[in-house]
Short mmCIF file of C-alpha atoms in Angstrom, two decimals:
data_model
loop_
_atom_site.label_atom_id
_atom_site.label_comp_id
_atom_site.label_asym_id
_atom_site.label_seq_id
_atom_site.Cartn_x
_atom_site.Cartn_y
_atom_site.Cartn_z
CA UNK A 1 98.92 113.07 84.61
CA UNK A 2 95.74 110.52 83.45
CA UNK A 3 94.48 113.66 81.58
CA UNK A 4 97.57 114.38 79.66
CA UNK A 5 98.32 111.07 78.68
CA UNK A 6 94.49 110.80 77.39
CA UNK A 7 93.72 114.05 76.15
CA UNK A 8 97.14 115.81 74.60
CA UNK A 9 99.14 112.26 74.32
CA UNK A 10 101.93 113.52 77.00
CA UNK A 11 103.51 110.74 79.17
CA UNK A 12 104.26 110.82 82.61
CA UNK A 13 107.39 110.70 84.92
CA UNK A 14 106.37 109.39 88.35
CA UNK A 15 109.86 110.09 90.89
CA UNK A 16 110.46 108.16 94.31
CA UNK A 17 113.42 108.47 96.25
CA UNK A 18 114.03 104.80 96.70
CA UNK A 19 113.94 101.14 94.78
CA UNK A 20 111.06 99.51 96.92
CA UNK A 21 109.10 102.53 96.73
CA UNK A 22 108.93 102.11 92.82
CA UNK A 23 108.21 98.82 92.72
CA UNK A 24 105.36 99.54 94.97
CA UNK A 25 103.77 102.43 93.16
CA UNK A 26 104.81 100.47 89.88
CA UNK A 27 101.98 97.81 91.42
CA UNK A 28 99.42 100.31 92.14
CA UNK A 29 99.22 102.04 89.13
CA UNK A 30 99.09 99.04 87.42
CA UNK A 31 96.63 97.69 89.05
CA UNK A 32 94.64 101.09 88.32
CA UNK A 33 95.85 102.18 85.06
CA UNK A 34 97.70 99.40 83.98
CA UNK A 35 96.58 96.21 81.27
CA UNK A 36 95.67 94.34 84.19
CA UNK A 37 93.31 91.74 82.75
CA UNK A 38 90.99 92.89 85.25
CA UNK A 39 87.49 95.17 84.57
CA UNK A 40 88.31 97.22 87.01
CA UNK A 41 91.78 98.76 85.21
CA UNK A 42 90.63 102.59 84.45
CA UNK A 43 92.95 102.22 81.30
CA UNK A 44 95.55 99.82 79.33
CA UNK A 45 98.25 102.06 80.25
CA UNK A 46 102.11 100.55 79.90
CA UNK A 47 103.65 101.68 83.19
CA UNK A 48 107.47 100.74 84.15
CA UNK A 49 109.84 101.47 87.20
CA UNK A 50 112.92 102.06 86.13
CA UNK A 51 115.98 101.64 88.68
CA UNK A 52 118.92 100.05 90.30
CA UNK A 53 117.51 96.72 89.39
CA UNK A 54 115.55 96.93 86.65
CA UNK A 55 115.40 94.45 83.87
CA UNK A 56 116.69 94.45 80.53
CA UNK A 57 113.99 95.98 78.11
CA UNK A 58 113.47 94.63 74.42
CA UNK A 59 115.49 96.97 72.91
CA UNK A 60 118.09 95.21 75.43
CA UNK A 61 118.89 99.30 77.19
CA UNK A 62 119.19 98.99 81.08
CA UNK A 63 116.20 101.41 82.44
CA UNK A 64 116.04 102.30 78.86
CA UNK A 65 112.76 104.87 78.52
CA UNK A 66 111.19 103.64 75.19
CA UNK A 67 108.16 104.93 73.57
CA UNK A 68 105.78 102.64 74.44
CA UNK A 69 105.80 103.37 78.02
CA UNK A 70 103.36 106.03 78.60
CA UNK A 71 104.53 106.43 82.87
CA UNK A 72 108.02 105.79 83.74
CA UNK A 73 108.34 105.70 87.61
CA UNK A 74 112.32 106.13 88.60
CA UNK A 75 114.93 106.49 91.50
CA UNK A 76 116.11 110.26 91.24
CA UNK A 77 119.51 108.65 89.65
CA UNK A 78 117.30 107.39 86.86
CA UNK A 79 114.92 110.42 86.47
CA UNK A 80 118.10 112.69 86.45
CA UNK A 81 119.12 110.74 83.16
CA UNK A 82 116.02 110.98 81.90
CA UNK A 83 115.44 114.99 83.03
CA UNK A 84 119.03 115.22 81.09
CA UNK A 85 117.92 113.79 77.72
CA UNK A 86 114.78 115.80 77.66
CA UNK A 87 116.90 119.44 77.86
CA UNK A 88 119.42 118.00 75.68
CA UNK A 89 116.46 116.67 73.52
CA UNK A 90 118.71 113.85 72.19
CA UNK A 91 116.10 111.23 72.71
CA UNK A 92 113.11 111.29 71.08
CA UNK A 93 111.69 108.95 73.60
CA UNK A 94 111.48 112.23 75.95
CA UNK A 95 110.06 114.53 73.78
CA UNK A 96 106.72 114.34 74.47
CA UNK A 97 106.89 114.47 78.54
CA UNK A 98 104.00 116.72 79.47
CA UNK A 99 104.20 115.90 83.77
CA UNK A 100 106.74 115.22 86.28
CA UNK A 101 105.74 114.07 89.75
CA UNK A 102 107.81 114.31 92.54
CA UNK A 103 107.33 112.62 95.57
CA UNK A 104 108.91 112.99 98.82
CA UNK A 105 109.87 116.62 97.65
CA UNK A 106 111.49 116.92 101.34
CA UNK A 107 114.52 114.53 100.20
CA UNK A 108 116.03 118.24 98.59
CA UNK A 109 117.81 118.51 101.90
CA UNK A 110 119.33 115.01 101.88
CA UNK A 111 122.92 115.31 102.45
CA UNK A 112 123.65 112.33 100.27
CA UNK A 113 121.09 112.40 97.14
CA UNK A 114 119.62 115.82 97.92
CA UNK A 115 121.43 117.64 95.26
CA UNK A 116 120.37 115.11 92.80
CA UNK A 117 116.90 116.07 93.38
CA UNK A 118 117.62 119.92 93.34
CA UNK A 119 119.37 119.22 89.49
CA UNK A 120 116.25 117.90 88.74
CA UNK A 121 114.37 120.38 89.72
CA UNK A 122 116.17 123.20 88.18
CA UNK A 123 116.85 121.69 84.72
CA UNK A 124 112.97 121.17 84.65
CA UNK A 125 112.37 124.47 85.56
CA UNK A 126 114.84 125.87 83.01
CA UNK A 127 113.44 123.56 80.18
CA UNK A 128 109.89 124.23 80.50
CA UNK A 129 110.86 128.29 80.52
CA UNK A 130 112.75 127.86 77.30
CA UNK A 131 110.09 125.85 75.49
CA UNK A 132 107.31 128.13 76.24
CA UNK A 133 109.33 131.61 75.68
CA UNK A 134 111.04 129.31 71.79
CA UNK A 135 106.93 128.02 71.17
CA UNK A 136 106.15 129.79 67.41
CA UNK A 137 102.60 128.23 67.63
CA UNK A 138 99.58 129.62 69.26
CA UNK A 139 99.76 126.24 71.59
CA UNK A 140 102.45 126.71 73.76
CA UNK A 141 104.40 123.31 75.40
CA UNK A 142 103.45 123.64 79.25
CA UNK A 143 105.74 120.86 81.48
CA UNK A 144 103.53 120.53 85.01
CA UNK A 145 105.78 119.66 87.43
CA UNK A 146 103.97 118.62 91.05
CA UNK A 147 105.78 118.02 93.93
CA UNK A 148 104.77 116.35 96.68
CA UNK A 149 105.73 116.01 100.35
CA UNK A 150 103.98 115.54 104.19
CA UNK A 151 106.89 116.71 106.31
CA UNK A 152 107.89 120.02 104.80
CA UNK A 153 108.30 122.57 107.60
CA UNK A 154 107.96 125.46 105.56
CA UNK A 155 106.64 125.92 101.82
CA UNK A 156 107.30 129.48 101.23
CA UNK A 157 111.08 129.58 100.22
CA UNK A 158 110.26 126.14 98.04
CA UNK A 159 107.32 127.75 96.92
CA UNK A 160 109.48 130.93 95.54
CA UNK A 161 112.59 129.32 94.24
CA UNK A 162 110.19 126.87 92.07
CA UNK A 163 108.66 130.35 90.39
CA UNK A 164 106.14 131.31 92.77
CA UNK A 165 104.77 127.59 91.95
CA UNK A 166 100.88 126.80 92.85
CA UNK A 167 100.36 125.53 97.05
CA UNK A 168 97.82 123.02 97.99
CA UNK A 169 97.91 121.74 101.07
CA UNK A 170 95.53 119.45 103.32
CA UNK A 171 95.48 117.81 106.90
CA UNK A 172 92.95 114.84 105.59
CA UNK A 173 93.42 111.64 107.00
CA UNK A 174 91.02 108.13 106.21
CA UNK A 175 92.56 107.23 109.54
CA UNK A 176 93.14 109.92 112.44
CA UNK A 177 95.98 110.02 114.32
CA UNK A 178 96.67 110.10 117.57
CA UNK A 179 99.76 109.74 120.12
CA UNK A 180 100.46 108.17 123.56
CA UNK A 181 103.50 107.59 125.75
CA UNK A 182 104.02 104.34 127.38
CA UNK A 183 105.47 104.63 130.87
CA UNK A 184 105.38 101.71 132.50
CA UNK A 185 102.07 100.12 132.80
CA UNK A 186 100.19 103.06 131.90
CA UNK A 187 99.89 104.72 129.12
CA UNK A 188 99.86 108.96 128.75
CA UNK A 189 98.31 111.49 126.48
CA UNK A 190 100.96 112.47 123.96
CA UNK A 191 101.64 115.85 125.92
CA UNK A 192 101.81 113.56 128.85
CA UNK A 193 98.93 115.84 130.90
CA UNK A 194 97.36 112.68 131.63
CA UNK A 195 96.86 109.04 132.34
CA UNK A 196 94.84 107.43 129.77
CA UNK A 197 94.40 103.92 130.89
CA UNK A 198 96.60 101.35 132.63
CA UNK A 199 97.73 98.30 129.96
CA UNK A 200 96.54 95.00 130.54
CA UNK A 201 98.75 92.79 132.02
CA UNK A 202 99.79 89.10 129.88
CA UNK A 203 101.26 86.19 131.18
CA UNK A 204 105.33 86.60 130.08
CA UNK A 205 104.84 90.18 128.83
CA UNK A 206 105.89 92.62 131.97
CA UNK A 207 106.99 95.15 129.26
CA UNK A 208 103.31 94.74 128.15
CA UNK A 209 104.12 94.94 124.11
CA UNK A 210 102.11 91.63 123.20
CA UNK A 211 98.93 93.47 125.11
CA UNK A 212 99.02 96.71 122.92
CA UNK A 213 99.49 94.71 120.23
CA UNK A 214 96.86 92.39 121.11
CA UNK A 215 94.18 95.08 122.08
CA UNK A 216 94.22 96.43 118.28
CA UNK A 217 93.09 92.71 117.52
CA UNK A 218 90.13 92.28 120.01
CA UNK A 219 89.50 95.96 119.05
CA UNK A 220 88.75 94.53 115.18
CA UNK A 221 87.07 91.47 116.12
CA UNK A 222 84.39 92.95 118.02
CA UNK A 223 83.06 95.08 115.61
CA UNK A 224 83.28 92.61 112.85
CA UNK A 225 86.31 93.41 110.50
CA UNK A 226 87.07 90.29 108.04
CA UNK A 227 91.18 89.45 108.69
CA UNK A 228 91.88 90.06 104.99
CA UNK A 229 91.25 93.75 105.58
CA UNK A 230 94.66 94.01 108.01
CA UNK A 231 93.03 95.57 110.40
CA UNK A 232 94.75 94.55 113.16
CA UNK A 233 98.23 95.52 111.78
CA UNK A 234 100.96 96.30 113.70
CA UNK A 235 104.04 97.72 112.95
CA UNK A 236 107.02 97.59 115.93
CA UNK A 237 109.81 100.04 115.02
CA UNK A 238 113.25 98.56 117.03
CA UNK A 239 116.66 100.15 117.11
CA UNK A 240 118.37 96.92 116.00
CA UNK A 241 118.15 94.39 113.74
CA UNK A 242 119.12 91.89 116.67
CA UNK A 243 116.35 93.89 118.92
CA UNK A 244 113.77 93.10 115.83
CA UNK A 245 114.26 89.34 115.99
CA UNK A 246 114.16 89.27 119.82
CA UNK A 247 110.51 91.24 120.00
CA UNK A 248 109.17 88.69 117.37
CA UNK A 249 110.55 85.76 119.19
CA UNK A 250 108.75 87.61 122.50
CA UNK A 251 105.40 88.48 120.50
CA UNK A 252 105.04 85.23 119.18
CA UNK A 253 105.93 83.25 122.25
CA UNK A 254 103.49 85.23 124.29
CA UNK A 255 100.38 85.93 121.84
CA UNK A 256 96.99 85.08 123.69
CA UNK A 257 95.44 84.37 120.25
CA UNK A 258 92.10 85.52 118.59
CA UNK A 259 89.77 84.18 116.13
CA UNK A 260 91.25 84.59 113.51
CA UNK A 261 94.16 82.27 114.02
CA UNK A 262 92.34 79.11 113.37
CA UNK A 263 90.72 81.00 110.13
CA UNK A 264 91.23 78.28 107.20
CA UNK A 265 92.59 81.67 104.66
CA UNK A 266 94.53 82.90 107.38
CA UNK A 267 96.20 79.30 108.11
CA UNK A 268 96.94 78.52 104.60
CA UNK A 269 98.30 82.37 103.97
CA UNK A 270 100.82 81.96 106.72
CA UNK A 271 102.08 78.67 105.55
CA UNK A 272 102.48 79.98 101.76
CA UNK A 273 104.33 82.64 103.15
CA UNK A 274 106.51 79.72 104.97
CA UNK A 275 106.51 77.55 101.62
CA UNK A 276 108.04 80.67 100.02
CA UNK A 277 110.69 81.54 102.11
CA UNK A 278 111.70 77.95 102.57
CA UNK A 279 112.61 77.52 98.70
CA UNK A 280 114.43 80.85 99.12
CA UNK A 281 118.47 80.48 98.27
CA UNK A 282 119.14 81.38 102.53
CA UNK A 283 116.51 78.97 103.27
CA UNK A 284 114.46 79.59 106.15
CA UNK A 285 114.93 81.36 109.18
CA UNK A 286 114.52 79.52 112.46
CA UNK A 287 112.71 82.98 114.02
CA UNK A 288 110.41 83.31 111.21
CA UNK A 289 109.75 79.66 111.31
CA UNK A 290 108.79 79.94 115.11
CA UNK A 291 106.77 83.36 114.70
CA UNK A 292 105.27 83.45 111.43
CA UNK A 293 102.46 80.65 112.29
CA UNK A 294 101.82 82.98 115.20
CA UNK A 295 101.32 85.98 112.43
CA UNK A 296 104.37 87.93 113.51
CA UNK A 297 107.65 88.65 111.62
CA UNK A 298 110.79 90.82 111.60
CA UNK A 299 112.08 93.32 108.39
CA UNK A 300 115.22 94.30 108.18
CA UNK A 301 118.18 94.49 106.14
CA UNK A 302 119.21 90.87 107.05
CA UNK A 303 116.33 89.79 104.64
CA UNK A 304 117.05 89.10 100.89
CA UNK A 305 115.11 91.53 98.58
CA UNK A 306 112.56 87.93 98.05
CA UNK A 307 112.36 87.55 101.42
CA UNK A 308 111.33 91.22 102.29
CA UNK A 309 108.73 90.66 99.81
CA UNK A 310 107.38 87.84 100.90
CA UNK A 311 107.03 89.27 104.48
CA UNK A 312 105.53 93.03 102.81
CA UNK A 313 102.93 91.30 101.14
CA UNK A 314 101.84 88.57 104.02
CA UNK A 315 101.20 91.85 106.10
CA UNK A 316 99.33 93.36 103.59
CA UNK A 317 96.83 90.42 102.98
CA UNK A 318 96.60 90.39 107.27
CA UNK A 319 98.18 87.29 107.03
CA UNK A 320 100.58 88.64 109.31
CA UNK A 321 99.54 90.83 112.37
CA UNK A 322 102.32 92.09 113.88
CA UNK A 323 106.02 93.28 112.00
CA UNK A 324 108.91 93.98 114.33
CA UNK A 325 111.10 96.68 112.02
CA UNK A 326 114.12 98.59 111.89
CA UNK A 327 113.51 102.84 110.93
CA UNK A 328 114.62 101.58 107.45
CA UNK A 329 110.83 100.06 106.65
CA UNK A 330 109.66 103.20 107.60
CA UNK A 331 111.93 105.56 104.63
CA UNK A 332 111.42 102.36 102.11
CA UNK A 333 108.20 101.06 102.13
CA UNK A 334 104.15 102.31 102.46
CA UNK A 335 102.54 99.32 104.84
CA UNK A 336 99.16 100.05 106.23
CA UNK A 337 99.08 99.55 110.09
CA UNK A 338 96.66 100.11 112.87
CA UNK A 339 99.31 100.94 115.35
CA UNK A 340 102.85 101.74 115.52
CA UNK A 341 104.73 101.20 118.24
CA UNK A 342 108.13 102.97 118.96
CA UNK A 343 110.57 101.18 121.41
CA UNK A 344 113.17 103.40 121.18
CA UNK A 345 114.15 106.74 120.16
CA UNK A 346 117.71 105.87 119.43
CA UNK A 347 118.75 104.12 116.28
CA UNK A 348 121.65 102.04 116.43
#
């Protein structure tokens, strides 16, 4: 996409299946590509989400796509619009798309939005045939579409209906991966062959939640990680929203402590994030109030759009340790953790 834009002036169409999601890429590419005021910005590059609840632009269109944005990153509502203007080539302001990203490609088999994302696909794939097979010039117009997904079971019946399209695939990870089962005190190999190690035992924690939790923090302290890095994050996926509050009400009430929690950054992180959600229009929540100084907090759809921020970006700085979630955090937003826990395998 960066070589396009830079080399044969064609913008960029970045597409995410949900509104967080864009907001969060829209950051990171900013903070990349963007006009960030900062040295280490690769370019001044105008970058916009467009979505749900995006803001009027200056020409005073909703999600309008205008020609000084050089990557427009959209909901698959928005880039279907945009995908519809570029084959009916009615707006100039999508003339000169060169590549279309799509991310999460495995959202083709959603029952509710899937089709959306099939339209998409095929209009693309229809366009770019009928501007290279109309191109008089000796140049011809090449769209590159590149999907993207980590959960696709199979790739060759995507990789034949999108024209016998390119296949890269990897199994890199910067962090490795592994499983366990928790039963009871101990916990098992993910195939369950085995008995790893028993789980340390903490004063009002029988299910023994605050100790796994608490083992990836004396795992970080003793070989030296700084808490801004969030290496002791913790993400706690519960089948309620109730269930969420209750294990951050437990986790707080029965953290041991480290270090850390008498760090000067880390103390005046936790009460901005306090400060913050105080002046919010719900005002704050007597659970967060109680856990939050401990560096624990819940996410679910009870929070305000604000106050999901607030609590995101907390977790990111390390501020906060430990985030008791519903399955929702894990379709809507990329948070780097350490460890995730799964209580349950029901939802609901």
């Amino acid at each position: 996409m960066l070589r396009r834009l830079f080399f044969r002036g064609l913008r960029g169409v970045y597409t995410l299946p949900y509104v967080s999601i864009c907001q969060e890429k829209l950051q990171q590419l900013r903070r990349v590509w963007g006009d960030s005021g900062q040295s280490a910005s690769l370019a001044a590059l105008r970058i916009e989400a467009f979505h749900s609840n995006a803001s009027v632009d200056k020409e005073g269109v909703i999600g309008g796509w205008t020609a000084g944005v050089d990557v427009a990153i959209g909901t698959l509502e928005k880039v279907n619009g945009m995908v519809n203007r570029l084959v009916s080539q009615a707006d100039s302001s999508t003339s000169n798309v060169g590549t279309v990203i799509i991310d999460e490609l495995h959202m083709v088999g959603d029952e509710q939005r899937g089709h959306i994302l099939e339209l998409i696909l095929l209009k693309l794939m229809l366009f770019a045939i009928g501007r290279v097979t109309s191109a008089s010039s000796g140049e011809l117009y090449q769209l590159q579409v590149v999907c993207m997904s980590a959960t696709l079971p199979s790739l060759d019946p995507l990789k034949s209906w999108l024209l016998e399209a390119d296949v890269y695939t990897t199994e890199f990870r910067p962090v490795p991966l592994e499983y366990f089962v928790k039963v009871g005190p101990r916990l098992h190999s993910g195939d369950l062959d085995r008995v790893v190690r028993e789980i340390p035992l903490l004063q009002g924690d029988p299910d023994r939640i605050t100790a796994l939790i608490w083992e990836v923090a004396q795992e970080a302290c003793a070989v030296g990680y700084d808490a801004a890095s969030n290496a002791t994050g913790v993400i706690v996926f519960c089948a309620t929203k109730a269930w969420c509050e209750k294990t951050a009400v437990h986790v707080a009430s029965t953290w041991p402590g480290v270090p850390w929690d008498l760090d000067d950054t880390m103390l005046r992180g936790r009460h901005q994030a306090l400060d913050i959600l105080r002046s919010c229009p719900a005002g704050l929540c007597p659970t967060l109030e109680k856990s939050i100084p401990k560096g624990v907090a819940y996410h679910h759809s009870g929070l305000t759009m604000e106050e999901r921020r607030v609590i995101e970006t907390a977790f990111r700085n390390g501020h906060i340790h430990t985030l008791c979630a519903t399955s929702t955090l894990a379709a809507g937003v990329n948070l780097p953790a350490r460890r995730v826990i799964i209580r349950s395998l029901q939802v609901g």
